[in-house]
Amino acid sequence: MEKKTHILGFAGSLRRQSYNRAILAAAFEMVPDNATLGIFDLEGIPPFNQDLELEPPEKVRDFKARIRAADAILIATPEYNYSIPGVLKNAIDWASRPYGDNAFDGKPVGLMGASVGMLGTARAQYDLRRSFVFLNMFPLNQPEVMVPFAQDKVDGNGRLTDEKTRKKIRELLESLVAWTRRMKLSERVPATEELTAKSKG
Ligand SMILES: Cc1cc2nc3c(=O)[nH]c(=O)nc-3n(C[C@H](O)[C@H](O)[C@H](O)COP(=O)(O)O)c2cc1C
């Protein structure tokens, strides 16, 4: 049997009634049979201090270990002041350090976000995609999951009730798994003998 793709998800909001936690919870419910989704809570990660990067706090060590153990990453984020929320950027900064020990290196990543506004976190998502360049992550291009007017799509119990959005998240998960598998296949670097044989032949 093929090994399941293990995805690690986290939300860029600590709010208890967070719409982004709600869409991540919906993803958890809908994860395809060939994958698993573990959720990491960013609560408790202190502000980044480069003086501590060689001996990071336990929560950060745990976060980095969970990232390393995952085949792919899934981020659900709000947009704050047209960009990435500090809580999320801070966690990413910790996990990317010290230089040469970036836990995100080479990881496929899927993105989604919910906001109460009409652009559904578009600007935060594109800013994240810029950071993925330096982090050397491999973002899934599509589907883009931007959930505007989230207050109309999540009920009082934190359940995502909007069917169209649920379908989009299902598509995102399926595409992320397919993308991750594709990346894994291309990770198989040919042995030196294979390359020599090719150049001779
Ligand atoms: C500091 C702050 C800045 C915000 N800036 C934006 C913004 O730039 N664009 C937007 O669509 N919503 C913005 N909002 C509203 C968020 O979409 C809304 O608070 C949303 O519920 C946050 O996600 P959450 O429910 O997962 O916590 C902002 C909210 C806060 C608290």
Coordinates of C-alpha atoms and ligand atoms in Angstrom, one line a residue:
M1 CA 0.0 0.0 0.0
E2 CA 1.2 3.5 -0.8
K3 CA 2.4 5.5 2.2
K4 CA 0.0 8.3 3.2
T5 CA 1.1 11.9 2.6
H6 CA 1.4 13.6 5.9
I7 CA 0.4 17.3 6.0
L8 CA 1.1 19.6 8.8
G9 CA -1.4 22.5 9.1
F10 CA -1.3 25.7 11.2
A11 CA -3.4 28.8 11.4
G12 CA -2.2 32.4 11.5
S13 CA -4.7 33.4 14.1
L14 CA -4.8 32.6 17.8
R15 CA -8.4 33.7 18.2
R16 CA -10.6 31.1 19.7
Q17 CA -13.5 31.7 17.3
S18 CA -11.1 32.2 14.4
Y19 CA -12.5 31.7 10.9
N20 CA -9.1 30.5 9.8
R21 CA -9.0 27.9 12.6
A22 CA -12.5 27.0 11.3
I23 CA -11.4 26.4 7.7
L24 CA -8.4 24.4 9.0
A25 CA -10.8 22.3 11.1
A26 CA -12.9 21.7 7.9
A27 CA -9.8 20.6 6.1
F28 CA -9.1 18.1 8.9
E29 CA -12.6 16.6 8.4
M30 CA -12.2 16.3 4.7
V31 CA -8.6 15.1 4.4
P32 CA -8.4 12.5 1.5
D33 CA -7.9 8.8 2.4
N34 CA -4.4 8.9 1.0
A35 CA -3.3 11.6 3.5
T36 CA -3.3 12.7 7.1
L37 CA -3.5 16.2 8.5
G38 CA -1.9 17.1 11.8
I39 CA -2.6 20.5 13.3
F40 CA -0.1 22.6 15.2
D41 CA -1.2 25.5 17.4
L42 CA 1.1 28.6 17.2
E43 CA -0.1 29.7 20.7
G44 CA 2.9 30.1 23.0
I45 CA 5.6 30.8 20.4
P46 CA 7.4 33.9 21.9
P47 CA 8.6 36.8 19.8
F48 CA 11.6 35.9 17.7
N49 CA 14.9 37.0 19.2
Q50 CA 18.0 36.2 17.1
D51 CA 20.1 36.0 20.3
L52 CA 18.2 32.7 21.1
E53 CA 18.1 31.2 17.6
L54 CA 20.8 28.6 18.4
E55 CA 18.9 27.5 21.5
P56 CA 15.3 28.1 20.7
P57 CA 12.4 27.6 23.1
E58 CA 10.9 24.2 23.4
K59 CA 7.7 25.2 21.6
V60 CA 9.8 26.3 18.6
R61 CA 11.9 23.1 18.7
D62 CA 8.7 21.1 18.7
F63 CA 7.3 23.2 15.7
K64 CA 10.5 22.6 13.7
A65 CA 10.4 18.9 14.4
R66 CA 6.7 18.7 13.3
I67 CA 7.5 20.6 10.1
R68 CA 10.5 18.3 9.3
A69 CA 8.3 15.2 9.9
A70 CA 5.7 16.4 7.5
D71 CA 5.6 15.8 3.7
A72 CA 3.7 19.0 3.1
I73 CA 2.5 22.1 4.9
L74 CA -0.9 23.7 4.9
I75 CA -1.3 27.3 6.1
A76 CA -4.7 29.0 6.9
T77 CA -4.2 32.6 7.5
P78 CA -6.1 35.9 8.0
E79 CA -4.8 39.1 6.6
Y80 CA -3.8 41.9 9.0
N81 CA -3.3 45.4 7.6
Y82 CA -3.0 44.0 4.0
S83 CA -0.3 41.5 4.9
I84 CA 0.9 38.5 6.9
P85 CA -0.3 38.5 10.6
G86 CA 2.7 38.9 13.0
V87 CA 1.9 35.6 14.8
L88 CA 2.4 33.7 11.6
K89 CA 5.4 35.6 10.3
N90 CA 7.0 35.3 13.7
A91 CA 6.5 31.5 13.7
I92 CA 7.9 31.2 10.2
D93 CA 10.9 33.3 11.1
W94 CA 11.7 31.0 14.1
A95 CA 11.3 27.9 12.0
S96 CA 13.6 29.2 9.3
R97 CA 16.5 29.9 11.6
P98 CA 19.4 29.7 12.3
Y99 CA 20.7 30.1 8.8
G100 CA 21.3 26.7 7.3
D101 CA 18.7 25.0 9.5
N102 CA 15.5 26.1 7.8
A103 CA 12.9 23.5 8.7
F104 CA 10.7 24.5 5.7
D105 CA 13.5 23.9 3.1
G106 CA 12.1 22.0 0.1
K107 CA 8.6 21.5 1.6
P108 CA 5.5 21.7 -0.7
V109 CA 3.0 24.1 0.8
G110 CA -0.7 24.8 0.2
L111 CA -2.4 28.1 1.2
M112 CA -5.8 29.2 2.2
G113 CA -7.3 32.1 4.1
A114 CA -10.5 33.6 5.4
S115 CA -11.3 37.2 6.2
V116 CA -14.4 39.3 6.9
G117 CA -13.5 41.6 4.0
M118 CA -14.1 41.1 0.3
L119 CA -10.6 40.0 -0.8
G120 CA -10.4 36.9 1.4
T121 CA -6.7 37.4 2.4
A122 CA -5.4 37.7 -1.1
R123 CA -2.7 40.2 -0.1
A124 CA -1.5 38.2 2.8
Q125 CA -1.3 35.1 0.6
Y126 CA 0.8 36.8 -2.1
D127 CA 3.1 38.2 0.6
L128 CA 3.6 34.7 1.9
R129 CA 4.3 33.4 -1.6
R130 CA 7.2 35.9 -1.7
S131 CA 8.6 34.6 1.5
F132 CA 8.4 31.0 0.1
V133 CA 11.0 32.0 -2.4
F134 CA 13.6 32.6 0.3
L135 CA 12.3 29.7 2.4
N136 CA 12.8 27.5 -0.6
M137 CA 9.3 26.1 -0.3
F138 CA 7.2 24.8 -3.2
P139 CA 3.8 26.5 -3.2
L140 CA 0.9 24.9 -4.9
N141 CA -0.4 27.5 -7.4
Q142 CA -4.0 26.4 -7.7
P143 CA -6.7 26.2 -6.4
E144 CA -6.3 29.5 -4.6
V145 CA -8.6 29.4 -1.6
M146 CA -9.6 32.9 -0.5
V147 CA -12.7 33.0 1.6
P148 CA -14.3 36.5 1.8
F149 CA -17.1 37.4 4.2
A150 CA -16.2 34.5 6.4
Q151 CA -18.7 35.6 9.0
D152 CA -21.5 34.4 6.7
K153 CA -19.9 31.0 6.1
V154 CA -18.9 29.8 9.5
D155 CA -21.6 29.1 12.1
G156 CA -21.6 29.8 15.9
N157 CA -20.0 26.4 16.6
G158 CA -17.0 27.2 14.3
R159 CA -18.2 24.9 11.6
L160 CA -17.7 25.9 8.0
T161 CA -21.1 25.6 6.5
D162 CA -20.6 27.0 3.0
E163 CA -20.7 24.1 0.5
K164 CA -18.7 26.0 -2.2
T165 CA -15.9 26.7 0.2
R166 CA -15.9 23.2 1.5
K167 CA -15.6 21.9 -2.0
K168 CA -12.7 24.3 -2.8
I169 CA -10.8 23.1 0.4
R170 CA -11.3 19.5 -0.7
E171 CA -9.8 20.4 -4.1
L172 CA -6.9 22.1 -2.4
L173 CA -6.2 19.1 -0.3
E174 CA -6.3 16.7 -3.2
S175 CA -4.1 19.0 -5.3
L176 CA -1.6 19.4 -2.5
V177 CA -1.3 15.6 -2.1
A178 CA -0.8 15.2 -5.8
W179 CA 1.8 18.0 -5.9
T180 CA 3.6 16.6 -2.9
R181 CA 3.8 13.1 -4.6
R182 CA 5.1 14.7 -7.7
M183 CA 7.8 16.5 -5.8
K184 CA 8.7 13.2 -4.0
L185 CA 9.2 11.4 -7.3
S186 CA 11.4 14.2 -8.7
E187 CA 13.5 13.9 -5.5
R188 CA 14.8 10.6 -6.8
V189 CA 18.2 11.8 -8.0
P190 CA 19.9 9.5 -10.5
A191 CA 22.9 7.6 -9.1
T192 CA 26.3 8.6 -10.5
E193 CA 26.6 5.4 -12.5
E194 CA 23.3 6.1 -14.2
L195 CA 24.5 9.6 -15.2
T196 CA 27.9 8.2 -16.4
A197 CA 26.1 5.6 -18.4
K198 CA 23.9 8.2 -20.0
S199 CA 26.8 10.5 -20.9
K200 CA 28.7 7.6 -22.5
G201 CA 25.7 6.2 -24.3
Ligands
LIG1 C1 -5.0 43.8 13.3 C2 -6.1 43.4 12.3 C3 -5.9 43.8 11.0 C4 -6.8 43.5 10.0 N1 -6.6 43.8 8.7 C5 -7.4 43.3 7.7 C6 -7.0 43.4 6.3 O1 -6.0 44.0 6.0 N2 -7.8 42.8 5.4 C7 -8.9 42.1 5.8 O2 -9.6 41.6 4.9 N3 -9.3 42.0 7.1 C8 -8.5 42.5 8.0 N4 -8.9 42.4 9.4 C9 -10.1 41.7 9.7 C10 -10.0 40.2 9.7 O3 -10.3 39.7 8.4 C11 -10.9 39.5 10.7 O4 -10.5 40.0 12.0 C12 -10.8 38.0 10.7 O5 -11.8 37.5 11.5 C13 -9.4 37.5 11.2 O6 -9.3 36.1 11.0 P1 -9.6 35.1 12.2 O7 -11.1 35.0 12.3 O8 -9.1 33.8 11.7 O9 -9.0 35.6 13.5 C14 -8.0 42.7 10.3 C15 -8.1 42.4 11.7 C16 -7.2 42.7 12.6 C17 -7.4 42.2 14.1

